[in-house]
XYZ file of C-alpha atoms in Angstrom:
440
model
C -41.172 36.086 -8.213
C -40.575 36.108 -11.950
C -37.473 38.238 -11.419
C -36.148 35.768 -8.819
C -36.920 32.903 -11.177
C -35.053 34.580 -14.009
C -32.022 35.249 -11.795
C -32.028 31.685 -10.522
C -32.290 30.370 -14.080
C -29.406 32.513 -15.209
C -27.233 31.389 -12.283
C -27.990 27.755 -13.039
C -27.202 28.311 -16.697
C -23.916 29.991 -15.771
C -23.050 27.127 -13.433
C -23.829 24.589 -16.157
C -21.643 26.563 -18.557
C -18.713 26.093 -16.141
C -19.446 22.516 -15.052
C -19.988 21.291 -18.609
C -16.408 21.941 -19.806
C -15.031 20.500 -16.555
C -17.016 17.308 -17.123
C -15.770 17.135 -20.711
C -12.209 17.685 -19.470
C -12.433 14.825 -16.964
C -13.921 12.542 -19.613
C -11.064 13.419 -21.947
C -8.511 12.807 -19.176
C -9.869 9.276 -18.946
C -10.102 8.838 -22.721
C -6.526 10.043 -23.312
C -5.150 8.446 -20.113
C -3.911 11.860 -19.049
C -1.640 12.266 -22.078
C 0.871 15.078 -21.885
C 0.249 15.776 -18.197
C -3.407 16.415 -19.071
C -2.608 19.154 -21.583
C -4.104 17.173 -24.480
C -7.449 16.951 -22.671
C -7.207 20.596 -21.555
C -6.455 21.939 -25.030
C -9.227 19.890 -26.606
C -11.720 20.989 -23.958
C -10.750 24.627 -24.390
C -11.138 24.434 -28.172
C -14.555 22.767 -27.943
C -15.787 25.179 -25.247
C -14.520 28.212 -27.183
C -16.228 26.996 -30.369
C -19.460 26.499 -28.418
C -19.170 30.020 -26.977
C -18.675 31.464 -30.440
C -21.766 29.608 -31.644
C -23.893 30.882 -28.740
C -22.812 34.479 -29.327
C -23.014 34.487 -33.116
C -26.201 36.657 -33.227
C -25.332 38.997 -30.376
C -23.714 42.392 -30.426
C -19.944 42.288 -30.222
C -19.991 43.286 -26.539
C -22.477 40.584 -25.590
C -20.481 38.004 -27.516
C -17.919 38.159 -24.726
C -20.397 36.881 -22.118
C -20.368 33.187 -23.193
C -16.559 33.193 -22.883
C -16.596 34.068 -19.161
C -17.482 30.528 -17.992
C -15.044 29.150 -20.584
C -12.216 31.174 -19.084
C -13.235 30.144 -15.561
C -13.423 26.453 -16.503
C -10.082 26.719 -18.318
C -8.455 28.203 -15.207
C -9.893 25.505 -12.934
C -8.931 22.597 -15.178
C -5.452 24.033 -15.799
C -4.641 23.314 -12.135
C -4.884 19.604 -12.969
C -2.185 19.979 -15.625
C 0.466 21.795 -13.598
C 2.766 19.823 -11.212
C 3.140 21.327 -7.739
C 5.913 18.965 -6.585
C 9.160 17.857 -8.196
C 8.739 15.517 -11.145
C 12.097 13.794 -10.493
C 12.125 11.413 -7.530
C 13.145 12.933 -4.212
C 14.160 10.044 -1.974
C 13.775 10.205 1.818
C 16.888 11.386 3.678
C 19.067 8.906 5.551
C 17.757 7.611 8.852
C 19.765 8.755 11.889
C 19.776 5.358 13.621
C 20.683 2.890 10.846
C 22.858 3.007 7.736
C 21.193 2.662 4.355
C 22.941 0.340 1.931
C 21.961 -0.088 -1.710
C 22.188 -3.524 -3.271
C 21.836 -4.290 -6.954
C 19.997 -7.596 -7.328
C 20.278 -10.120 -10.127
C 16.729 -9.215 -11.176
C 17.811 -5.677 -12.052
C 16.211 -4.093 -8.983
C 18.304 -1.784 -6.797
C 16.980 -1.848 -3.257
C 17.649 -0.027 -0.001
C 18.898 -2.426 2.683
C 19.005 -2.061 6.470
C 20.996 -4.278 8.831
C 20.486 -4.636 12.557
C 23.196 -6.970 13.907
C 22.475 -8.945 17.074
C 23.136 -7.086 20.294
C 26.483 -7.767 21.921
C 26.533 -9.817 25.069
C 23.372 -11.789 24.404
C 22.587 -15.104 22.792
C 23.112 -14.905 19.052
C 20.839 -16.876 16.758
C 22.768 -18.501 13.915
C 20.106 -18.073 11.208
C 19.739 -14.565 9.706
C 16.276 -13.006 9.775
C 14.843 -11.181 6.732
C 11.860 -8.856 7.146
C 9.345 -8.027 4.391
C 7.250 -4.964 5.190
C 3.701 -4.217 4.062
C 2.534 -1.907 1.330
C 2.945 -2.985 -1.338
C 5.646 -0.558 -2.566
C 5.818 1.372 0.691
C 8.864 2.405 2.675
C 9.585 0.730 6.006
C 8.015 2.861 8.738
C 9.899 4.062 11.800
C 7.472 1.967 13.870
C 8.630 -1.167 12.009
C 12.269 -0.170 12.370
C 11.770 -0.066 16.145
C 10.366 -3.579 16.067
C 13.355 -4.790 14.050
C 15.641 -3.224 16.652
C 13.785 -5.188 19.335
C 14.404 -8.440 17.450
C 18.090 -7.541 17.110
C 18.311 -6.954 20.883
C 16.991 -10.482 21.298
C 19.920 -11.899 19.336
C 18.660 -11.911 15.730
C 20.803 -10.819 12.814
C 18.097 -8.768 11.103
C 18.052 -7.651 7.489
C 15.274 -5.677 5.824
C 14.950 -4.153 2.407
C 12.444 -1.800 0.849
C 10.907 -3.421 -2.189
C 11.665 -1.856 -5.565
C 9.969 1.535 -5.854
C 9.437 1.888 -2.113
C 11.311 4.086 0.324
C 14.910 4.627 -0.741
C 14.881 1.829 -3.326
C 15.144 2.756 -6.999
C 12.012 2.982 -9.108
C 11.159 0.447 -11.799
C 9.409 1.105 -15.094
C 5.734 0.851 -14.193
C 5.141 -2.249 -16.324
C 7.814 -4.148 -14.354
C 5.990 -3.968 -11.017
C 4.303 -7.291 -10.332
C 3.920 -9.861 -7.599
C 6.137 -12.174 -9.661
C 8.914 -9.553 -9.651
C 8.518 -9.108 -5.899
C 9.016 -12.839 -5.330
C 12.008 -12.910 -7.677
C 13.532 -9.958 -5.823
C 13.166 -11.815 -2.522
C 15.006 -14.824 -3.921
C 17.696 -12.593 -5.407
C 18.075 -10.713 -2.117
C 18.683 -13.895 -0.115
C 21.201 -15.073 -2.718
C 22.946 -11.687 -2.580
C 23.014 -11.923 1.226
C 25.032 -15.122 0.846
C 24.496 -16.483 4.361
C 22.747 -19.732 3.546
C 19.183 -20.383 4.524
C 17.304 -17.589 6.290
C 14.221 -17.105 8.401
C 11.701 -14.743 6.794
C 8.989 -12.666 8.475
C 6.466 -11.190 6.049
C 3.816 -8.726 7.178
C 0.623 -7.836 5.237
C 1.568 -7.513 1.556
C 5.035 -8.730 2.589
C 3.283 -11.870 3.841
C 1.737 -12.240 0.375
C 5.187 -12.105 -1.217
C 6.420 -14.669 1.310
C 3.472 -17.024 0.766
C 3.944 -16.961 -2.991
C 7.667 -17.546 -2.481
C 6.821 -20.642 -0.412
C 4.990 -21.926 -3.492
C 8.149 -21.480 -5.578
C 10.678 -24.248 -4.823
C 13.565 -22.293 -6.368
C 13.015 -19.439 -3.883
C 11.804 -21.361 -0.830
C 14.917 -23.574 -0.976
C 16.690 -20.602 0.629
C 14.319 -20.492 3.621
C 14.802 -22.072 7.040
C 11.485 -20.984 8.584
C 8.728 -18.570 7.589
C 6.362 -16.329 9.582
C 3.278 -15.240 7.629
C 1.749 -12.305 9.494
C -1.663 -10.948 8.470
C -1.555 -11.833 4.756
C -3.746 -10.204 2.145
C -5.072 -12.120 -0.889
C -2.326 -14.233 -2.445
C -3.826 -14.884 -5.895
C -6.766 -14.102 -8.133
C -9.263 -16.611 -6.702
C -8.455 -15.509 -3.154
C -8.688 -11.810 -4.069
C -12.286 -12.342 -5.143
C -13.282 -13.833 -1.794
C -15.345 -11.665 0.510
C -16.938 -12.176 3.876
C -16.227 -11.603 7.516
C -13.326 -9.667 8.972
C -11.996 -9.514 12.519
C -13.334 -7.739 15.577
C -14.106 -4.035 15.059
C -11.150 -1.882 14.132
C -10.682 1.849 14.679
C -11.790 2.530 11.098
C -14.423 5.258 11.089
C -14.096 6.145 14.772
C -10.515 7.361 15.100
C -9.803 11.089 14.724
C -8.984 12.077 11.167
C -5.313 12.086 10.305
C -3.728 15.505 10.358
C -1.138 16.943 8.035
C -0.951 18.001 4.389
C -2.744 15.906 1.792
C -1.861 15.727 -1.863
C -5.524 15.026 -2.577
C -6.405 18.550 -1.456
C -4.749 19.708 -4.671
C -6.797 19.254 -7.855
C -4.013 17.580 -9.866
C -3.428 14.765 -7.401
C -7.053 14.442 -6.312
C -7.970 13.753 -9.938
C -4.981 11.483 -10.634
C -5.169 9.301 -7.519
C -8.964 9.294 -7.502
C -9.286 8.114 -11.102
C -6.511 5.551 -10.581
C -8.290 4.196 -7.522
C -11.477 3.869 -9.582
C -9.573 2.041 -12.314
C -10.257 4.809 -14.842
C -6.572 5.707 -15.230
C -3.738 3.241 -15.637
C -0.927 3.223 -13.040
C 1.424 4.462 -15.786
C -0.944 7.283 -16.726
C 0.453 10.231 -18.617
C -1.218 12.611 -16.176
C 1.165 12.171 -13.229
C 4.496 10.365 -13.546
C 5.509 7.746 -11.023
C 8.217 9.896 -9.414
C 5.925 12.911 -9.112
C 3.169 10.806 -7.600
C 5.574 9.344 -5.050
C 6.800 12.823 -4.110
C 3.252 14.117 -3.723
C 1.654 11.306 -1.705
C 1.594 11.892 2.074
C 0.753 9.822 5.133
C -2.473 11.814 5.562
C -3.550 10.620 2.105
C -3.936 7.142 3.601
C -6.867 8.517 5.570
C -8.734 5.891 7.577
C -6.604 3.068 6.148
C -4.173 3.636 9.014
C -6.956 3.481 11.618
C -8.127 0.153 10.192
C -4.852 -1.361 11.433
C -5.794 -0.838 15.096
C -8.481 -2.115 17.451
C -11.499 0.058 18.183
C -10.320 0.403 21.783
C -7.160 2.095 20.504
C -8.981 4.590 18.273
C -7.909 7.615 20.322
C -4.318 6.568 20.898
C -3.148 5.390 17.484
C 0.613 5.955 17.400
C 2.397 7.989 14.765
C 3.717 5.234 12.525
C 6.227 7.293 10.609
C 7.933 10.650 10.270
C 6.942 12.928 7.388
C 10.411 12.818 5.849
C 10.667 9.011 6.043
C 7.164 8.232 4.750
C 7.122 6.894 1.200
C 4.352 5.205 -0.719
C 3.893 4.683 -4.440
C 0.138 4.559 -4.925
C 0.406 3.830 -8.651
C 2.954 1.017 -8.324
C 0.985 -0.449 -5.416
C -2.178 -0.600 -7.522
C -0.174 -2.205 -10.325
C 1.159 -4.962 -8.011
C -2.293 -5.560 -6.542
C -3.762 -5.904 -10.021
C -1.187 -8.551 -10.952
C -2.277 -10.509 -7.878
C -5.927 -10.261 -8.904
C -5.048 -11.406 -12.410
C -2.932 -14.382 -11.302
C -4.150 -17.996 -11.228
C -4.437 -19.997 -8.031
C -1.161 -20.864 -6.323
C -2.862 -23.595 -4.231
C -1.517 -26.560 -6.270
C 2.062 -25.327 -5.787
C 1.608 -24.144 -2.206
C 0.336 -27.586 -1.232
C 3.831 -28.902 -2.022
C 5.557 -26.474 0.341
C 7.781 -28.037 2.997
C 9.199 -24.928 4.694
C 8.123 -24.893 8.365
C 5.794 -21.921 8.704
C 3.658 -20.074 11.221
C 0.567 -17.954 10.547
C -0.104 -14.897 12.742
C -3.627 -13.430 12.877
C -4.810 -10.272 14.623
C -8.033 -10.093 16.603
C -9.160 -6.751 15.123
C -7.902 -7.290 11.616
C -9.226 -5.360 8.663
C -8.352 -8.308 6.421
C -11.016 -10.623 5.067
C -10.665 -13.728 7.209
C -11.009 -16.016 4.194
C -7.839 -14.497 2.700
C -5.941 -15.689 5.758
C -7.579 -19.056 6.268
C -7.042 -19.933 2.605
C -3.292 -19.800 3.253
C -3.733 -22.024 6.304
C -5.812 -24.509 4.316
C -3.432 -24.677 1.347
C -0.016 -24.735 3.032
C 0.533 -28.097 4.751
C 3.816 -26.878 6.258
C 2.115 -24.337 8.555
C 2.864 -25.861 11.939
C 1.086 -23.403 14.175
C -1.315 -20.468 14.077
C -1.133 -17.708 16.663
C -4.280 -15.630 17.121
C -3.109 -12.389 18.734
C -5.715 -10.945 21.128
C -6.093 -7.215 21.612
C -4.233 -6.092 18.506
C -5.193 -4.961 15.025
C -3.653 -5.584 11.636
C -0.472 -3.719 12.614
C 0.365 -6.148 15.410
C 3.660 -4.566 16.505
C 2.634 -0.991 17.090
C 4.421 0.355 20.151
C 1.288 0.249 22.313
C 1.361 -1.492 25.716
C 3.384 -4.713 25.430
C 2.269 -5.516 21.867
C 5.781 -5.410 20.397
C 7.157 -7.770 23.021
C 4.222 -10.169 22.658
C 4.682 -10.322 18.889
C 8.446 -10.777 19.265
C 7.897 -13.643 21.716
C 5.483 -15.421 19.370
C 7.929 -15.058 16.467
C 10.987 -16.044 18.482
C 9.392 -19.113 20.035
C 8.495 -20.397 16.590
C 11.854 -19.650 15.002
C 13.638 -21.350 17.914
C 11.202 -24.285 17.813
C 10.028 -23.657 21.360
C 6.465 -24.310 22.609
C 3.981 -21.679 21.438
C 2.988 -19.039 24.019
C -0.598 -19.059 22.686
C -2.944 -21.894 21.724
C -2.579 -23.234 18.206
C -5.739 -21.583 16.886
C -7.321 -21.799 14.449
C -6.195 -25.155 13.146
C -7.282 -26.337 9.708
C -10.141 -28.226 11.334
C -11.233 -25.010 13.064
C -11.533 -22.961 9.866
C -15.312 -23.344 9.271
C -16.165 -22.484 12.878
C -13.573 -19.681 12.924
C -15.126 -18.053 9.863
C -18.622 -18.364 11.322
C -17.490 -16.798 14.596
C -16.165 -13.681 12.871
C -19.320 -11.976 11.690
């Protein structure tokens, strides 16, 4: 028993000798913000661990002095994997889509964005007001699933334009400190001006709905809008971001099969970088992983259960593939940066209350959004003329399942054409307290 105890003690000591330097390395990564691709933390850790090994072996024979260096070498090898890029460090943009041309527009703000145009189908009724689509993310490329929905709107006579926000998809990157919700709103205004077709209808989904809502609170930007569709908005300002509470009916989060495919987070470098960024321990512009490298590394599988949270529980085992691997693009660091600027921003309620752009709010039954984020927009924007509560769908309301795309297109089209709503106007502002109580 004593022999077993001694062996166990030695194994634990050896394990501690390896884990200790790794813990020091991670602490130094945080302290140095990943300076020099993590090499500063690695070199410092190696020096400290080597000095400690020398101290432990100072009274041993020269052969036994080597023993304390074994865990140092092992720890150095393990931590070195965090310092070595395994993808290109210069941005590799997605290839061109086979079904739509990619244009690149330089905006007055300095952003250079990828633009997609779906003209109205020939032979049908053409709507005179152009339609601009703002996708979710933030700082994510437009998925193939969303492109299909835009094609559906074009077949119904809409002149559809969409652009990937700066840093997303095929749009050029910005310096990390230039990503902000204010820049996103300015880019929207600059895009509509660059379009040069007068006032436009705008559909904003998820974080795109946040950009749209904040644009409605900016008279200089909203002057370019004809009508606005706010679909499943996230928090629009700091006070709203701190709200918590009930969400929608159960989503597929936690019950859908795990996403398949390669994950950057299975590699130590990106697991450490994205994990510490998510925890707020590394800045988005960390020296550990550059923005371009992070964009190249991040995969759809890295989103994990976030994708499942966009669908109803009943759809857990038939969630569609939203995107192709070569089209998928998401800048985790820039997204966190934009989200932080929203959390740090003051209330937009005083300005939003002066909005006069006719608007519609779309809510999903199985949303993963906090309901108070959505109802705050309804309460503060007096120009919201109708709310459409979409039964049987999750956060990603147009998703290619059943007739969900057509139902969403009908709701949007009826509002933009000022036709009677296909669904009850629910919830109204008076319904908000009861609506929030009902979603527990």
